[in-house]
Coordinates of C-alpha atoms and ligand atoms in Angstrom, one line a residue:
X207 CA 104.1 -25.2 113.8
X208 CA 104.2 -28.4 116.2
X209 CA 107.1 -29.0 118.4
X210 CA 108.1 -32.4 119.9
X211 CA 109.9 -32.8 122.9
X212 CA 111.5 -36.0 124.7
X213 CA 112.1 -37.0 127.9
X214 CA 111.8 -40.0 130.1
X215 CA 108.2 -41.8 130.1
X216 CA 107.6 -43.1 133.7
X217 CA 103.8 -43.4 133.3
X218 CA 102.4 -45.3 130.1
X219 CA 99.3 -43.9 128.9
X220 CA 98.2 -40.7 126.4
X221 CA 97.1 -37.5 127.2
X222 CA 95.4 -35.2 125.1
X223 CA 94.6 -32.0 126.3
X224 CA 95.6 -28.1 127.2
X225 CA 98.7 -27.0 128.7
X226 CA 98.8 -25.7 132.0
X227 CA 102.3 -24.3 133.0
X228 CA 102.8 -24.3 136.8
X229 CA 105.6 -22.3 137.6
X230 CA 107.5 -23.1 141.0
X231 CA 109.2 -20.0 141.7
X232 CA 107.3 -16.5 141.6
X233 CA 109.8 -13.3 141.1
X234 CA 109.4 -10.6 143.9
X235 CA 110.3 -7.1 143.4
X236 CA 110.9 -4.5 146.3
X237 CA 108.5 -1.7 146.9
X238 CA 108.5 0.8 149.4
X239 CA 104.9 0.9 151.3
X240 CA 104.5 4.5 153.2
X241 CA 103.8 4.7 156.9
X242 CA 100.0 4.6 156.9
X243 CA 99.0 2.4 154.6
X244 CA 101.6 -0.4 156.9
X245 CA 98.9 -1.9 159.0
X246 CA 97.1 -2.9 155.3
X247 CA 100.0 -4.6 154.3
X248 CA 100.6 -6.7 157.4
X249 CA 97.0 -7.6 156.6
X250 CA 97.5 -8.6 153.8
X251 CA 100.3 -10.7 154.6
X252 CA 98.7 -12.4 157.1
X253 CA 95.7 -13.1 155.0
X254 CA 97.8 -14.8 152.7
X255 CA 99.2 -16.8 155.2
X256 CA 95.6 -17.9 156.6
X257 CA 94.7 -18.6 152.9
X258 CA 98.0 -21.1 152.7
X259 CA 96.8 -22.6 155.7
X260 CA 93.1 -23.1 154.8
X261 CA 94.5 -24.8 150.9
X262 CA 96.6 -27.0 153.2
X263 CA 93.7 -28.1 154.9
X264 CA 91.7 -28.6 152.1
X265 CA 94.5 -30.7 150.6
X266 CA 94.7 -32.9 153.6
X267 CA 91.2 -33.3 153.8
X268 CA 91.2 -34.5 149.7
X269 CA 94.0 -36.9 149.9
X270 CA 92.4 -40.4 148.7
X271 CA 92.2 -43.1 151.1
X272 CA 95.3 -45.5 150.2
X273 CA 98.3 -42.8 150.0
X274 CA 101.2 -42.6 151.3
X275 CA 101.2 -41.1 155.1
X276 CA 104.7 -40.4 154.0
X277 CA 102.7 -37.5 151.9
X278 CA 100.2 -36.8 154.6
X279 CA 103.0 -35.8 156.6
X280 CA 104.7 -33.6 153.8
X281 CA 101.8 -31.4 154.5
X282 CA 101.3 -31.7 158.1
X283 CA 104.9 -30.5 158.2
X284 CA 103.7 -27.5 156.0
X285 CA 101.5 -26.5 158.1
X286 CA 103.5 -26.7 161.4
X287 CA 105.8 -24.3 159.3
X288 CA 102.6 -22.0 158.4
X289 CA 102.5 -22.0 162.5
X290 CA 105.9 -21.0 163.2
X291 CA 106.8 -17.7 164.1
X292 CA 109.2 -17.6 161.9
X293 CA 107.4 -17.5 158.8
X294 CA 104.2 -16.0 160.1
X295 CA 105.2 -13.3 162.1
X296 CA 109.1 -11.9 161.4
X297 CA 108.0 -11.1 157.8
X298 CA 105.6 -8.7 159.4
X299 CA 107.9 -7.4 162.1
X300 CA 110.0 -6.3 158.2
X301 CA 106.6 -4.8 156.5
X302 CA 107.0 -2.7 159.9
X303 CA 110.7 -1.8 160.2
X304 CA 111.4 -1.4 156.6
X305 CA 108.7 -0.4 155.2
X306 CA 108.4 -2.8 152.4
X307 CA 105.9 -4.4 150.4
X308 CA 104.7 -8.5 152.2
X309 CA 106.4 -9.7 149.3
X310 CA 109.8 -8.3 149.8
X311 CA 109.5 -9.2 153.5
X312 CA 108.8 -12.7 152.9
X313 CA 112.1 -12.9 150.5
X314 CA 114.2 -11.2 153.2
X315 CA 112.8 -13.6 155.4
X316 CA 113.1 -16.7 153.1
X317 CA 116.5 -16.0 151.9
X318 CA 117.6 -16.0 156.2
X319 CA 116.4 -19.3 156.7
X320 CA 117.5 -20.9 153.7
X321 CA 121.2 -19.5 154.4
X322 CA 121.2 -21.9 157.8
X323 CA 120.0 -24.4 155.9
X324 CA 122.3 -24.2 153.7
X325 CA 125.2 -23.8 156.1
X326 CA 124.2 -27.5 156.7
X327 CA 124.8 -30.2 154.6
X328 CA 123.0 -32.9 156.1
X329 CA 120.7 -34.4 153.3
X330 CA 117.4 -34.0 155.8
X331 CA 117.8 -30.5 156.2
X332 CA 118.3 -30.0 152.9
X333 CA 115.0 -31.7 152.2
X334 CA 113.6 -29.3 155.0
X335 CA 114.8 -26.6 153.2
X336 CA 112.5 -27.0 150.4
X337 CA 109.8 -27.7 152.3
X338 CA 110.8 -23.9 153.2
X339 CA 110.6 -23.1 149.6
X340 CA 107.2 -24.5 149.2
X341 CA 105.6 -23.2 151.8
X342 CA 107.2 -19.2 150.9
X343 CA 105.9 -20.3 147.0
X344 CA 102.4 -20.9 148.3
X345 CA 102.0 -17.7 150.2
X346 CA 103.8 -15.2 147.8
X347 CA 101.2 -17.0 145.2
X348 CA 98.5 -16.1 147.4
X349 CA 99.8 -12.3 147.8
X350 CA 99.7 -12.3 144.1
X351 CA 96.8 -13.6 143.8
X352 CA 97.7 -16.4 141.3
X353 CA 97.5 -19.8 142.9
X354 CA 96.6 -21.9 141.2
X355 CA 98.6 -24.5 141.8
X356 CA 96.3 -26.4 143.9
X357 CA 93.4 -24.3 145.0
X358 CA 91.2 -26.8 143.1
X359 CA 90.3 -24.8 140.6
X360 CA 88.2 -26.6 137.9
X361 CA 90.6 -25.3 135.5
X362 CA 93.1 -27.7 136.0
X363 CA 90.6 -30.5 134.7
X364 CA 91.8 -32.6 131.7
X365 CA 94.9 -30.7 131.5
X366 CA 98.5 -31.6 130.9
X367 CA 100.3 -30.0 133.3
X368 CA 103.9 -28.9 133.2
X369 CA 106.1 -28.1 135.9
X370 CA 109.5 -27.9 136.6
X371 CA 109.2 -30.3 139.4
X372 CA 106.3 -32.4 141.4
X373 CA 106.1 -33.4 145.1
X374 CA 104.4 -36.8 145.9
X375 CA 101.7 -34.4 147.6
X376 CA 101.6 -32.0 144.6
X377 CA 101.0 -35.1 142.1
X378 CA 98.3 -36.6 144.7
X379 CA 96.6 -33.6 144.9
X380 CA 96.9 -32.7 140.8
X381 CA 95.4 -36.4 140.4
X382 CA 92.6 -35.1 142.6
X383 CA 91.5 -32.3 140.5
X384 CA 91.7 -34.2 137.4
X385 CA 94.7 -33.5 135.4
X386 CA 94.9 -35.7 132.7
X387 CA 98.7 -35.9 132.6
X388 CA 102.0 -34.2 134.2
X389 CA 105.4 -33.6 132.7
X390 CA 108.4 -32.3 134.8
X391 CA 111.5 -30.5 134.0
X392 CA 113.3 -32.7 136.6
X393 CA 113.1 -36.1 137.9
X394 CA 113.7 -39.8 137.1
X395 CA 111.7 -43.1 137.1
X396 CA 112.7 -44.3 140.0
X397 CA 111.8 -40.8 142.0
X398 CA 108.5 -41.1 144.3
X399 CA 106.7 -39.0 142.7
X400 CA 107.1 -41.3 139.5
X401 CA 106.2 -44.3 140.8
X402 CA 103.6 -42.6 142.3
X403 CA 102.1 -41.5 139.0
X404 CA 102.1 -45.1 137.9
X405 CA 100.3 -46.5 141.3
X406 CA 97.6 -43.1 139.7
X407 CA 97.6 -43.9 136.4
X408 CA 98.2 -40.8 135.6
X409 CA 99.9 -40.9 132.6
X410 CA 103.6 -38.8 133.1
X411 CA 107.0 -37.9 131.5
X412 CA 110.0 -36.6 133.9
X413 CA 113.5 -34.9 132.6
X414 CA 112.0 -33.0 129.4
X415 CA 114.3 -30.0 129.6
X416 CA 112.9 -26.5 128.4
X417 CA 109.3 -28.0 128.8
X418 CA 108.0 -25.3 130.4
X419 CA 110.4 -23.0 128.4
X420 CA 108.9 -23.8 124.9
X421 CA 105.6 -24.2 126.0
X422 CA 102.9 -21.9 126.3
X423 CA 99.7 -22.2 128.6
X424 CA 96.4 -23.2 126.5
X425 CA 98.4 -24.8 123.5
X426 CA 97.5 -28.2 122.3
X427 CA 99.6 -30.8 123.6
X428 CA 99.9 -34.6 123.2
X429 CA 101.9 -36.8 125.9
X430 CA 102.8 -39.9 125.4
X431 CA 104.1 -41.4 128.6
X432 CA 105.1 -44.3 127.3
X433 CA 107.6 -43.3 124.7
X434 CA 108.1 -40.4 126.7
X435 CA 107.1 -37.4 124.1
X436 CA 105.0 -34.4 124.2
X437 CA 104.1 -32.6 120.9
X438 CA 102.3 -29.2 121.0
X439 CA 100.7 -27.7 118.6
X440 CA 100.0 -31.3 116.6
X441 CA 99.1 -31.1 113.2
X442 CA 95.6 -32.5 112.2
X443 CA 97.3 -35.8 111.0
X444 CA 99.2 -36.4 114.4
X445 CA 96.3 -35.0 116.2
X446 CA 94.6 -38.3 114.5
X447 CA 97.0 -40.6 115.0
X448 CA 97.2 -40.0 118.7
X449 CA 93.7 -40.5 118.8
X450 CA 93.5 -43.9 117.4
X451 CA 96.3 -44.6 120.0
X452 CA 94.4 -43.0 123.1
X453 CA 91.6 -45.5 121.9
X454 CA 94.4 -48.4 121.9
X455 CA 95.2 -47.7 125.1
X456 CA 91.9 -47.5 126.8
X457 CA 90.6 -50.7 125.0
X458 CA 93.8 -52.2 126.1
X459 CA 92.9 -51.2 130.0
X460 CA 89.8 -52.6 129.7
X461 CA 90.6 -56.3 128.6
X462 CA 93.7 -56.3 131.1
X463 CA 91.0 -56.2 133.9
X464 CA 89.1 -58.8 132.7
X465 CA 92.1 -61.2 133.3
X466 CA 92.2 -60.3 137.1
X467 CA 90.4 -63.4 137.8
X468 CA 92.5 -66.0 135.0
X469 CA 96.1 -67.7 137.1
X470 CA 99.4 -66.4 135.9
X471 CA 100.4 -69.7 133.8
X472 CA 102.8 -69.8 130.6
X473 CA 101.6 -71.5 127.4
X474 CA 103.8 -74.7 128.2
X475 CA 101.8 -74.8 131.6
X476 CA 104.1 -72.6 134.2
X477 CA 103.0 -71.0 136.9
X478 CA 104.0 -68.3 137.5
X479 CA 104.0 -66.4 141.2
X480 CA 102.8 -62.8 140.6
X481 CA 103.2 -60.7 144.2
X482 CA 102.5 -57.0 144.7
X483 CA 104.6 -54.6 146.6
X484 CA 103.4 -52.7 149.2
X485 CA 104.6 -49.9 151.0
X486 CA 101.8 -48.8 153.3
X487 CA 99.2 -51.0 155.3
X488 CA 96.1 -50.0 153.3
X489 CA 98.0 -50.8 149.5
X490 CA 96.5 -54.4 150.3
X491 CA 93.2 -52.9 149.8
X492 CA 93.7 -51.3 146.7
X493 CA 91.7 -52.5 143.6
X494 CA 93.7 -54.5 141.3
X495 CA 95.6 -55.9 144.1
X496 CA 93.9 -59.1 144.1
X497 CA 95.4 -60.0 140.9
X498 CA 98.7 -60.4 143.9
X499 CA 98.9 -64.3 145.5
X500 CA 100.8 -62.1 148.4
X501 CA 103.3 -59.6 149.0
X502 CA 106.7 -59.9 147.8
X503 CA 107.8 -56.7 149.0
X504 CA 106.4 -54.7 152.1
X505 CA 108.8 -51.7 152.1
X506 CA 108.5 -51.2 156.3
X507 CA 110.4 -47.8 156.3
X508 CA 107.4 -46.0 155.5
X509 CA 106.9 -47.0 158.7
X510 CA 109.9 -45.1 160.2
X511 CA 109.4 -41.6 158.1
X512 CA 108.5 -38.4 159.2
X513 CA 109.0 -38.7 162.9
X514 CA 111.0 -38.1 165.5
X515 CA 110.7 -41.0 167.5
X516 CA 110.9 -44.5 165.8
X517 CA 108.2 -46.9 166.0
X518 CA 108.1 -49.1 168.9
X519 CA 107.3 -52.8 168.9
X520 CA 103.5 -52.9 170.0
X521 CA 102.9 -50.4 167.2
X522 CA 105.0 -52.1 164.8
X523 CA 103.1 -55.6 165.6
X524 CA 100.3 -53.9 165.2
X525 CA 100.8 -52.3 161.7
X526 CA 102.0 -56.2 160.7
X527 CA 99.4 -57.9 162.2
X528 CA 96.9 -55.4 160.5
X529 CA 98.8 -56.6 156.8
X530 CA 98.5 -60.4 157.9
X531 CA 94.9 -59.9 158.9
X532 CA 94.0 -58.2 155.3
X533 CA 95.8 -60.5 153.6
X534 CA 93.6 -63.5 154.5
X535 CA 95.8 -66.5 154.2
X536 CA 98.3 -64.7 151.6
X537 CA 102.0 -64.7 152.8
X538 CA 103.1 -61.6 153.6
X539 CA 107.4 -61.1 152.8
X540 CA 108.2 -58.0 155.4
X541 CA 111.4 -56.5 154.6
X542 CA 113.4 -55.5 157.5
X543 CA 114.6 -51.8 157.4
X544 CA 116.1 -50.0 154.7
X545 CA 116.7 -46.4 155.7
X546 CA 119.3 -44.5 154.9
X547 CA 121.0 -43.0 151.4
X548 CA 117.6 -41.0 149.7
X549 CA 115.2 -42.6 152.2
X550 CA 116.3 -40.7 155.6
X551 CA 113.8 -40.8 158.4
X552 CA 115.0 -38.2 160.4
X553 CA 117.9 -35.9 161.6
X554 CA 119.2 -38.7 163.6
X555 CA 120.6 -40.7 160.8
X556 CA 120.7 -38.1 157.9
X557 CA 124.7 -37.6 158.9
X558 CA 126.3 -36.2 156.3
X559 CA 128.6 -38.5 153.8
X560 CA 129.6 -37.9 150.5
X561 CA 128.3 -40.9 148.9
X562 CA 124.8 -42.0 150.8
X563 CA 123.9 -44.4 148.7
X564 CA 127.0 -46.1 149.7
X565 CA 126.7 -45.7 153.3
X566 CA 125.4 -46.8 156.4
X567 CA 122.3 -48.1 154.7
X568 CA 119.4 -50.4 155.3
X569 CA 120.9 -53.9 156.7
X570 CA 124.5 -51.9 157.7
X571 CA 122.5 -49.4 159.5
X572 CA 120.5 -52.2 161.3
X573 CA 123.5 -54.5 162.6
X574 CA 125.2 -50.7 163.8
X575 CA 121.6 -49.5 165.5
X576 CA 120.6 -53.6 167.3
X577 CA 118.3 -52.1 169.3
X578 CA 116.4 -50.0 166.5
X579 CA 116.8 -53.6 164.7
X580 CA 115.5 -56.0 167.5
X581 CA 112.7 -54.0 168.0
X582 CA 111.3 -54.6 164.6
X583 CA 112.7 -58.5 164.6
X584 CA 110.8 -58.9 167.7
X585 CA 107.6 -57.3 166.1
X586 CA 107.7 -59.4 163.1
X587 CA 108.3 -62.8 164.9
X588 CA 105.4 -62.0 167.2
X589 CA 103.0 -61.5 164.2
X590 CA 104.6 -64.3 162.2
X591 CA 102.5 -66.5 164.6
X592 CA 98.9 -64.8 162.7
X593 CA 99.6 -65.7 159.3
X594 CA 102.3 -66.7 156.9
X595 CA 105.2 -64.0 157.0
X596 CA 108.9 -64.5 155.0
X597 CA 111.7 -61.9 156.7
X598 CA 113.8 -60.0 153.6
X599 CA 117.1 -58.6 154.6
X600 CA 117.7 -55.5 152.4
X601 CA 121.4 -54.7 150.8
X602 CA 123.5 -57.0 152.3
X603 CA 127.2 -57.5 150.6
X604 CA 128.9 -60.1 152.9
X605 CA 127.6 -63.1 154.0
X606 CA 129.0 -62.0 157.8
X607 CA 126.1 -59.5 157.8
X608 CA 123.7 -62.4 157.1
X609 CA 125.5 -64.0 159.6
X610 CA 125.2 -61.5 162.0
X611 CA 121.5 -61.0 160.9
X612 CA 120.6 -64.6 161.9
X613 CA 122.6 -64.8 165.1
X614 CA 120.3 -62.0 165.9
X615 CA 117.3 -63.3 164.6
X616 CA 118.2 -66.3 166.9
X617 CA 118.6 -64.5 169.9
X618 CA 115.4 -62.6 169.0
X619 CA 113.3 -66.1 169.0
X620 CA 115.1 -67.2 172.5
X621 CA 113.9 -64.1 174.4
X622 CA 110.7 -64.2 172.8
X623 CA 110.0 -67.7 173.6
X624 CA 111.5 -67.0 177.6
X625 CA 108.9 -64.0 178.1
X626 CA 106.1 -66.5 176.5
X627 CA 105.6 -64.8 173.4
X628 CA 104.4 -67.4 170.2
X629 CA 105.9 -67.2 167.0
X630 CA 105.8 -69.0 164.2
X631 CA 109.1 -71.6 164.6
X632 CA 109.4 -71.6 160.7
X633 CA 109.6 -68.0 159.5
X634 CA 111.5 -68.0 156.3
X635 CA 114.1 -65.7 155.7
X636 CA 115.3 -64.4 152.3
X637 CA 117.9 -61.8 151.0
X638 CA 117.3 -59.3 148.4
X639 CA 120.5 -59.3 146.1
X640 CA 120.6 -55.6 144.9
X641 CA 124.4 -55.1 145.3
X642 CA 126.6 -56.8 142.6
X643 CA 128.9 -58.1 144.9
X644 CA 125.7 -60.5 146.2
X645 CA 124.8 -61.0 142.7
X646 CA 128.3 -62.2 142.0
X647 CA 128.6 -64.6 145.3
X648 CA 124.5 -65.6 145.1
X649 CA 125.3 -69.4 145.4
X650 CA 127.1 -68.6 149.0
X651 CA 124.1 -66.4 149.9
X652 CA 121.7 -69.3 148.7
X653 CA 123.3 -71.6 151.0
X654 CA 122.4 -70.4 154.3
X655 CA 118.8 -68.3 153.0
X656 CA 115.2 -69.8 152.2
X657 CA 114.8 -67.4 148.8
X658 CA 116.4 -64.7 147.1
X659 CA 114.6 -61.2 145.9
X660 CA 116.6 -59.5 143.1
X661 CA 116.5 -55.8 144.1
X662 CA 116.8 -54.3 140.2
X663 CA 116.8 -50.4 141.3
X664 CA 120.0 -50.9 143.3
X665 CA 121.5 -53.6 141.4
X666 CA 121.4 -51.3 138.3
X667 CA 122.8 -48.3 140.6
X668 CA 125.1 -50.1 142.0
X669 CA 126.6 -52.0 138.8
X670 CA 126.0 -48.8 136.6
X671 CA 127.5 -46.4 139.3
X672 CA 124.9 -44.1 138.8
X673 CA 122.7 -42.5 141.4
X674 CA 119.2 -43.9 141.2
X675 CA 117.4 -40.3 142.4
X676 CA 119.8 -37.9 140.3
X677 CA 118.4 -37.0 136.9
X678 CA 121.6 -35.8 135.7
X679 CA 123.0 -39.4 135.0
X680 CA 119.4 -41.0 134.9
X681 CA 120.2 -41.9 130.5
X682 CA 122.4 -44.1 131.8
X683 CA 119.6 -46.0 134.0
X684 CA 119.6 -49.1 132.2
X685 CA 118.5 -52.2 132.6
X686 CA 119.0 -54.1 129.5
X687 CA 123.3 -53.5 129.9
X688 CA 124.9 -56.8 129.4
X689 CA 126.6 -56.1 133.3
X690 CA 122.9 -56.3 134.9
X691 CA 121.7 -59.0 133.0
X692 CA 124.7 -61.0 133.4
X693 CA 124.1 -60.5 137.3
X694 CA 120.5 -61.2 137.4
X695 CA 121.2 -64.9 135.3
X696 CA 123.7 -65.3 138.2
X697 CA 121.5 -64.8 140.7
X698 CA 118.3 -66.6 139.1
X699 CA 121.2 -69.6 138.5
X700 CA 122.4 -69.9 141.6
X701 CA 119.2 -70.0 143.9
X702 CA 118.3 -72.7 141.3
X703 CA 121.3 -74.4 142.2
X704 CA 120.1 -74.7 145.4
X705 CA 117.1 -75.0 145.6
X706 CA 115.6 -71.9 146.7
X707 CA 113.0 -69.5 145.1
X708 CA 114.5 -66.4 143.5
X709 CA 112.0 -63.3 143.1
X710 CA 112.3 -60.3 141.6
X711 CA 110.9 -56.9 143.1
X712 CA 112.7 -54.0 141.6
X713 CA 110.6 -52.2 139.2
X714 CA 112.4 -53.8 136.2
X715 CA 109.5 -56.7 136.9
X716 CA 106.5 -54.9 136.8
X717 CA 107.8 -53.8 133.1
X718 CA 105.9 -55.6 130.7
X719 CA 108.8 -55.0 128.3
X720 CA 111.1 -57.0 130.2
X721 CA 108.9 -60.0 131.4
X722 CA 109.6 -62.6 128.6
X723 CA 112.9 -61.6 128.6
X724 CA 113.4 -62.6 132.6
X725 CA 111.2 -65.7 132.2
X726 CA 113.5 -66.9 129.3
X727 CA 116.5 -66.4 132.0
X728 CA 114.4 -68.5 134.2
X729 CA 112.4 -66.1 136.7
X730 CA 109.5 -67.5 137.9
X731 CA 108.5 -65.2 140.7
X732 CA 107.5 -61.2 140.0
X733 CA 107.0 -58.5 142.1
X734 CA 105.6 -55.6 141.7
X735 CA 103.0 -52.3 142.1
X736 CA 99.7 -53.8 142.0
X737 CA 98.7 -51.6 138.7
X738 CA 101.1 -53.4 136.4
X739 CA 99.8 -57.3 137.7
X740 CA 97.4 -57.5 134.7
X741 CA 100.0 -56.1 132.6
X742 CA 102.5 -58.4 133.6
X743 CA 100.0 -61.5 133.7
X744 CA 99.2 -60.2 130.1
X745 CA 102.4 -61.1 128.8
X746 CA 102.9 -64.0 130.8
X747 CA 99.8 -66.1 129.8
X748 CA 100.6 -65.5 126.3
X749 CA 104.6 -67.2 126.6
X750 CA 106.0 -69.7 126.2
X751 CA 109.4 -70.5 128.2
X752 CA 110.9 -74.0 126.3
X753 CA 110.6 -71.4 123.1
X754 CA 112.1 -68.0 124.7
X755 CA 114.7 -70.3 126.7
X756 CA 117.1 -70.9 123.8
X757 CA 116.6 -67.2 122.3
X758 CA 117.0 -65.4 125.7
X759 CA 120.4 -67.9 126.1
X760 CA 121.4 -66.6 122.6
X761 CA 120.9 -63.0 123.2
X762 CA 122.3 -63.2 126.7
X763 CA 126.0 -64.8 124.7
X764 CA 126.0 -62.1 122.2
X765 CA 125.7 -58.7 124.2
X766 CA 127.1 -56.2 120.9
X767 CA 126.3 -52.7 121.5
X768 CA 122.5 -52.5 120.4
X769 CA 122.2 -56.1 119.9
X770 CA 120.0 -56.4 122.9
X771 CA 117.3 -54.2 122.6
X772 CA 116.3 -55.2 118.8
X773 CA 116.5 -59.0 120.8
X774 CA 113.8 -57.7 123.4
X775 CA 111.6 -56.0 120.8
X776 CA 111.9 -59.1 118.3
X777 CA 111.0 -61.6 122.4
X778 CA 107.9 -59.3 122.1
X779 CA 106.6 -59.0 118.8
X780 CA 103.8 -60.9 118.5
X781 CA 102.4 -59.8 121.8
X782 CA 99.1 -58.6 121.8
X783 CA 98.0 -56.1 124.6
Ligands
PEP826 C1 115.1 -52.3 144.8 O1 116.3 -51.7 145.2 O2 115.2 -53.0 143.6 C2 114.3 -52.5 145.4 C3 112.7 -53.2 145.5 O3 114.2 -51.8 146.2 P1 114.0 -50.1 147.1 O4 113.7 -50.0 145.9 O5 113.0 -50.1 148.1 O6 115.4 -49.9 147.6
MG827 MG1 116.7 -51.6 147.0

């Protein structure tokens, strides 16, 4: 009998394939090893560690170019752990000492290491704890002869992978193995893995509770990444329906690829500025990037991740310059460091606090660690002499922070001038509006800034008081909440009144379901992952702002429960894909 499970669709597309259950944790039982077999048992353990190393080396080699540096670093960290005596030698000693099997010795050592991490509440070290588990599970699966997780087995091709959770590195590898789609028990639409699934165009659903409990290995599954559903053991009629939808989806993608060359312009002739979000310099070389008129958000924090020492001025300068060169005259909006909260770079800033998202993050951290900030500002300003650059400040909540930043920028310009460095004198300075306080006072920010960019990922998190990476409260994450819409509208209006451009660079900007709503609200600059550009352009080119505006005004004036989603559906009703 067929079974339907729902979750959160995070990457659009329909997949039909055999289920592949990927169990994260492995059950371990203790058994006694006689003295004369201890050497064999130790060799078995060391072989499993060796295999784990080879798998990770293979994994590293197969990472497609353009994949985030943090994913490669993830693998490096695991390799370092595999070479460390803690996980490599101690279990071997335990086998000899306790006369126990390799699995049990490894489990004992894992528990000992993890209890040390658990005693420290530091969020960064908690992440390291998860790394220990990933490495231990890899060795265990080798010991038990069932490492199907990422051994490159063709069996994974075209399967729908069902996991408790997936790391970004695992998602990359699975894509390489040709999986059709994946679903996970936990996770949210803004997790790195979810963002990655969209950029790799793998249909994905997260937060599907019971996905590993109710579905069986090998059974036929339909996954709909738009609706966020999984249907196991579908009947003939359902199967036929989804096959049709799958064909339509493929057709839609092919058509979308054709509009890459067309300009983004509404039916009433309003040109719309479509830009791309990037995390790494290589992202500008991705296919589909041509659709973008420039970079609306360069998340520079990825350059600072997984390293003990932050990049110096020269390294940053080289990096920013490489992006400017690759953009060949298209403008680059460099966001200053947004670290802290869920984006820790190393133990240094990973201090324990009860509400990291409300703590020392982004501009707050930069203003506190001025040498760090000045180095970045120097590098950006110097790079500005090589092409069009704009600077964008994240997480502003008071104009005092903005004034401090502007003062620092002036001091940096003066210092560069004294030292004889070239820089563009007119670099535009913009602010991200992603804290409700900033949206409510956007008019005041606008008088001191050259542009605004709305960061809906954080704006929604802070407005609705929901942690954007906590899957328990994902169901509350609602871009259409009237409070969120009012803050967005206020920001757009404030920018328009001050005569400065307003863009949006949160995930909402790349979701074609909201394009007409945002156009009707007066937004004409969007920045998103390059894979969403065609879809959003497709909607823009079929939209008439003069007709949308009164409808959206009416929608915003009447926000009673259930009204908004229905109105959005009707706004989008005549769209062709
Ligand atoms: C946002 O908050 O919407 C945003 C674009 O920034 P980030 O997702 O990097 O916090
Ligand atoms: Mg943000």
